[in-house]
Structure formats: structure tokens, C-alpha cells
Short mmCIF file of N, CA and C in Angstrom, two decimals:
data_model
loop_
_atom_site.label_atom_id
_atom_site.label_comp_id
_atom_site.label_asym_id
_atom_site.label_seq_id
_atom_site.Cartn_x
_atom_site.Cartn_y
_atom_site.Cartn_z
N MET N 1 5.66 11.64 -2.51
CA MET N 1 4.41 11.31 -3.15
C MET N 1 3.26 11.62 -2.20
N PHE N 2 2.23 12.20 -2.76
CA PHE N 2 1.03 12.44 -1.99
C PHE N 2 -0.15 12.23 -2.91
N TRP N 3 -1.10 11.44 -2.45
CA TRP N 3 -2.27 11.14 -3.27
C TRP N 3 -3.51 11.71 -2.63
N THR N 4 -4.34 12.33 -3.44
CA THR N 4 -5.59 12.89 -2.98
C THR N 4 -6.68 11.83 -2.96
N HIS N 5 -6.60 10.87 -3.89
CA HIS N 5 -7.65 9.86 -4.02
C HIS N 5 -7.05 8.46 -3.99
N ILE N 6 -7.69 7.59 -3.21
CA ILE N 6 -7.34 6.18 -3.17
C ILE N 6 -8.57 5.42 -3.63
N LEU N 7 -8.46 4.70 -4.73
CA LEU N 7 -9.61 4.00 -5.30
C LEU N 7 -9.76 2.61 -4.70
N TRP N 8 -10.96 2.33 -4.18
CA TRP N 8 -11.27 1.02 -3.62
C TRP N 8 -12.37 0.36 -4.42
N ASP N 9 -12.16 -0.91 -4.75
CA ASP N 9 -13.13 -1.71 -5.51
C ASP N 9 -13.73 -2.74 -4.56
N HIS N 10 -15.00 -2.55 -4.21
CA HIS N 10 -15.67 -3.42 -3.25
C HIS N 10 -16.33 -4.63 -3.90
N THR N 11 -16.17 -4.83 -5.19
CA THR N 11 -16.78 -5.98 -5.86
C THR N 11 -15.99 -7.25 -5.57
N SER N 12 -16.61 -8.39 -5.84
CA SER N 12 -15.93 -9.67 -5.66
C SER N 12 -14.66 -9.70 -6.50
N GLY N 13 -13.54 -10.02 -5.85
CA GLY N 13 -12.26 -10.05 -6.55
C GLY N 13 -11.56 -8.70 -6.63
N GLY N 14 -12.19 -7.67 -6.05
CA GLY N 14 -11.61 -6.34 -6.08
C GLY N 14 -10.50 -6.18 -5.06
N ASN N 15 -9.92 -4.99 -5.03
CA ASN N 15 -8.77 -4.78 -4.15
C ASN N 15 -9.14 -4.83 -2.66
N VAL N 16 -10.38 -4.52 -2.30
CA VAL N 16 -10.80 -4.65 -0.90
C VAL N 16 -10.68 -6.11 -0.47
N GLN N 17 -11.16 -7.01 -1.31
CA GLN N 17 -11.08 -8.44 -1.00
C GLN N 17 -9.63 -8.91 -0.89
N HIS N 18 -8.77 -8.46 -1.78
CA HIS N 18 -7.36 -8.85 -1.74
C HIS N 18 -6.70 -8.42 -0.43
N VAL N 19 -7.00 -7.21 0.01
CA VAL N 19 -6.44 -6.69 1.26
C VAL N 19 -6.97 -7.49 2.45
N GLU N 20 -8.29 -7.71 2.47
CA GLU N 20 -8.90 -8.44 3.59
C GLU N 20 -8.42 -9.88 3.69
N GLU N 21 -8.09 -10.49 2.55
CA GLU N 21 -7.56 -11.87 2.56
C GLU N 21 -6.24 -11.96 3.31
N HIS N 22 -5.57 -10.83 3.46
CA HIS N 22 -4.29 -10.80 4.18
C HIS N 22 -4.45 -10.24 5.59
N GLY N 23 -5.69 -10.19 6.08
CA GLY N 23 -5.93 -9.76 7.45
C GLY N 23 -5.81 -8.27 7.68
N LEU N 24 -5.90 -7.49 6.62
CA LEU N 24 -5.79 -6.04 6.73
C LEU N 24 -7.10 -5.38 6.34
N THR N 25 -7.21 -4.10 6.67
CA THR N 25 -8.40 -3.33 6.31
C THR N 25 -8.01 -2.21 5.34
N THR N 26 -9.02 -1.62 4.73
CA THR N 26 -8.74 -0.47 3.86
C THR N 26 -8.18 0.68 4.69
N ASP N 27 -8.59 0.80 5.95
CA ASP N 27 -8.02 1.84 6.82
C ASP N 27 -6.53 1.62 7.05
N ASP N 28 -6.11 0.34 7.21
CA ASP N 28 -4.68 0.03 7.35
C ASP N 28 -3.91 0.52 6.13
N VAL N 29 -4.44 0.20 4.96
CA VAL N 29 -3.76 0.56 3.71
C VAL N 29 -3.76 2.07 3.51
N ASP N 30 -4.90 2.70 3.75
CA ASP N 30 -4.97 4.16 3.63
C ASP N 30 -3.91 4.82 4.51
N TYR N 31 -3.80 4.35 5.75
CA TYR N 31 -2.85 4.93 6.69
C TYR N 31 -1.41 4.79 6.19
N VAL N 32 -1.05 3.61 5.69
CA VAL N 32 0.33 3.41 5.21
C VAL N 32 0.58 4.22 3.94
N LEU N 33 -0.40 4.30 3.05
CA LEU N 33 -0.22 5.13 1.86
C LEU N 33 0.01 6.60 2.23
N GLU N 34 -0.60 7.04 3.31
CA GLU N 34 -0.46 8.43 3.73
C GLU N 34 0.75 8.66 4.64
N ASN N 35 1.33 7.57 5.20
CA ASN N 35 2.41 7.70 6.19
C ASN N 35 3.53 6.69 5.96
N TYR N 36 3.82 6.37 4.72
CA TYR N 36 4.80 5.31 4.44
C TYR N 36 6.21 5.73 4.82
N GLU N 37 7.05 4.70 5.05
CA GLU N 37 8.45 4.91 5.43
C GLU N 37 9.39 4.87 4.24
N SER N 38 9.08 4.01 3.27
CA SER N 38 9.95 3.89 2.10
C SER N 38 9.13 3.44 0.90
N ALA N 39 9.67 3.68 -0.27
CA ALA N 39 9.01 3.32 -1.53
C ALA N 39 9.96 2.48 -2.36
N ASP N 40 9.39 1.62 -3.20
CA ASP N 40 10.21 0.73 -4.02
C ASP N 40 9.35 0.27 -5.19
N THR N 41 9.83 -0.77 -5.86
CA THR N 41 9.09 -1.42 -6.94
C THR N 41 8.96 -2.89 -6.58
N SER N 42 7.77 -3.44 -6.76
CA SER N 42 7.55 -4.86 -6.47
C SER N 42 8.39 -5.72 -7.41
N GLY N 43 9.14 -6.64 -6.83
CA GLY N 43 9.96 -7.53 -7.64
C GLY N 43 9.15 -8.50 -8.48
N SER N 44 7.94 -8.86 -8.03
CA SER N 44 7.14 -9.84 -8.77
C SER N 44 6.26 -9.20 -9.83
N SER N 45 5.72 -8.01 -9.55
CA SER N 45 4.78 -7.41 -10.51
C SER N 45 5.36 -6.23 -11.27
N GLY N 46 6.41 -5.62 -10.73
CA GLY N 46 6.97 -4.42 -11.35
C GLY N 46 6.19 -3.15 -11.02
N LEU N 47 5.15 -3.28 -10.18
CA LEU N 47 4.35 -2.13 -9.79
C LEU N 47 5.02 -1.39 -8.64
N PRO N 48 4.71 -0.11 -8.48
CA PRO N 48 5.26 0.63 -7.34
C PRO N 48 4.67 0.09 -6.03
N CYS N 49 5.42 0.25 -4.95
CA CYS N 49 4.94 -0.18 -3.63
C CYS N 49 5.55 0.72 -2.57
N VAL N 50 4.88 0.74 -1.42
CA VAL N 50 5.38 1.48 -0.27
C VAL N 50 5.34 0.56 0.95
N PHE N 51 6.21 0.84 1.91
CA PHE N 51 6.31 0.07 3.15
C PHE N 51 6.04 1.01 4.32
N GLY N 52 5.35 0.49 5.32
CA GLY N 52 5.10 1.29 6.51
C GLY N 52 4.37 0.48 7.56
N ASP N 53 4.13 1.14 8.70
CA ASP N 53 3.47 0.50 9.83
C ASP N 53 2.02 0.95 9.91
N THR N 54 1.14 -0.01 10.18
CA THR N 54 -0.25 0.31 10.45
C THR N 54 -0.35 0.93 11.84
N VAL N 55 -1.51 1.44 12.19
CA VAL N 55 -1.72 2.05 13.50
C VAL N 55 -1.43 1.03 14.61
N ASP N 56 -1.77 -0.26 14.37
CA ASP N 56 -1.53 -1.27 15.40
C ASP N 56 -0.15 -1.91 15.32
N GLY N 57 0.73 -1.36 14.48
CA GLY N 57 2.12 -1.79 14.48
C GLY N 57 2.52 -2.88 13.51
N GLN N 58 1.61 -3.31 12.63
CA GLN N 58 2.01 -4.29 11.61
C GLN N 58 2.83 -3.58 10.54
N HIS N 59 3.93 -4.21 10.13
CA HIS N 59 4.75 -3.65 9.05
C HIS N 59 4.26 -4.27 7.75
N ILE N 60 3.76 -3.44 6.83
CA ILE N 60 3.15 -3.97 5.61
C ILE N 60 3.74 -3.33 4.36
N VAL N 61 3.52 -4.02 3.25
CA VAL N 61 3.80 -3.47 1.94
C VAL N 61 2.46 -3.26 1.25
N VAL N 62 2.33 -2.14 0.55
CA VAL N 62 1.15 -1.85 -0.24
C VAL N 62 1.60 -1.73 -1.69
N ILE N 63 1.09 -2.60 -2.53
CA ILE N 63 1.40 -2.57 -3.96
C ILE N 63 0.24 -1.86 -4.64
N TYR N 64 0.54 -0.91 -5.51
CA TYR N 64 -0.52 -0.09 -6.09
C TYR N 64 -0.24 0.25 -7.55
N GLU N 65 -1.29 0.70 -8.23
CA GLU N 65 -1.17 1.24 -9.58
C GLU N 65 -1.38 2.74 -9.50
N GLN N 66 -0.56 3.49 -10.19
CA GLN N 66 -0.70 4.94 -10.25
C GLN N 66 -1.71 5.25 -11.35
N VAL N 67 -2.88 5.81 -10.98
CA VAL N 67 -3.93 6.12 -11.95
C VAL N 67 -3.64 7.45 -12.63
N ASP N 68 -3.33 8.46 -11.84
CA ASP N 68 -2.90 9.76 -12.35
C ASP N 68 -2.06 10.42 -11.25
N ASP N 69 -1.73 11.69 -11.43
CA ASP N 69 -0.84 12.34 -10.46
C ASP N 69 -1.38 12.35 -9.04
N GLU N 70 -2.69 12.31 -8.87
CA GLU N 70 -3.28 12.42 -7.54
C GLU N 70 -4.02 11.16 -7.08
N THR N 71 -4.06 10.12 -7.92
CA THR N 71 -4.89 8.96 -7.61
C THR N 71 -4.11 7.66 -7.72
N VAL N 72 -4.29 6.80 -6.71
CA VAL N 72 -3.72 5.46 -6.74
C VAL N 72 -4.82 4.44 -6.50
N ALA N 73 -4.61 3.24 -7.01
CA ALA N 73 -5.51 2.12 -6.78
C ALA N 73 -4.68 1.00 -6.17
N PRO N 74 -4.84 0.74 -4.88
CA PRO N 74 -4.11 -0.38 -4.28
C PRO N 74 -4.45 -1.68 -5.00
N VAL N 75 -3.46 -2.52 -5.20
CA VAL N 75 -3.68 -3.83 -5.80
C VAL N 75 -3.81 -4.86 -4.70
N THR N 76 -2.87 -4.82 -3.77
CA THR N 76 -2.90 -5.71 -2.61
C THR N 76 -2.00 -5.14 -1.53
N ALA N 77 -2.08 -5.73 -0.36
CA ALA N 77 -1.21 -5.34 0.76
C ALA N 77 -1.10 -6.54 1.68
N TYR N 78 0.07 -6.68 2.31
CA TYR N 78 0.27 -7.80 3.22
C TYR N 78 1.43 -7.49 4.15
N GLU N 79 1.44 -8.20 5.27
CA GLU N 79 2.49 -8.01 6.27
C GLU N 79 3.81 -8.57 5.74
N VAL N 80 4.88 -7.85 6.03
CA VAL N 80 6.23 -8.27 5.63
C VAL N 80 7.17 -8.09 6.82
N PRO N 81 8.26 -8.85 6.85
CA PRO N 81 9.25 -8.65 7.91
C PRO N 81 9.87 -7.26 7.80
N ARG N 82 10.19 -6.69 8.92
CA ARG N 82 10.86 -5.39 8.93
C ARG N 82 12.34 -5.62 8.62
N ARG N 83 12.84 -4.91 7.64
CA ARG N 83 14.26 -4.99 7.30
C ARG N 83 14.61 -3.75 6.52
N ARG N 84 15.86 -3.56 6.32
CA ARG N 84 16.31 -2.39 5.58
C ARG N 84 15.87 -2.53 4.13
N ARG N 85 15.33 -1.46 3.60
CA ARG N 85 14.87 -1.43 2.21
C ARG N 85 15.74 -0.45 1.44
N ARG N 86 15.84 -0.68 0.15
CA ARG N 86 16.63 0.22 -0.68
C ARG N 86 15.81 1.39 -1.22
N GLY N 87 14.53 1.42 -0.93
CA GLY N 87 13.62 2.43 -1.48
C GLY N 87 13.89 3.82 -0.95
N HIS N 88 13.10 4.73 -1.44
CA HIS N 88 13.23 6.14 -1.07
C HIS N 88 11.83 6.73 -0.92
N ARG N 89 11.77 7.87 -0.34
CA ARG N 89 10.47 8.52 -0.16
C ARG N 89 10.32 9.69 -1.07
#
């Protein structure tokens, strides 16, 4: 998967706020979306997600909505324990 556009919503309650509530930045999420290690489906929402490390070494999951073939809109992201995942790239 490769996305040309990552949509960020800077309004109150938007995805920027959701990411920041978990101590992450949009740069962290952008980096993992562009350099993820594995992909899966969120067990709670059913949305696609990817796992990877931020530049500073946090292992995070990014849950997103696929807008079209080239565009994703992150829903949220948060740190998760590193463990073997069943996903694929």
C-alpha cells in the first residue's frame, strides 16, 4: 500500500486531536503510514490499521479509513506493545 494523500482534520474532535490525545503527532502518524511494518484490521472498529515505529522508537498502531486508492484519513493512533502480528504488508 502506498498513499499519496493523508487527510488531517484540525477541527475540534478531528483526527489531529485524537492523535495528540495519545501523545503522538501528525508527523509520527505520517511516518508510520509511509514506513509501516505490518497491516491488519482493527478488532474493535473493523477498520484497516498498520503497525510501525515512529522516528523516536515508539511502536504504534494507526487506524485509518481508506478514502480512495491514493488517500487515507487516519482515525486515531496510539502506542501498543511490540509483539508478533498476523498482518501483512
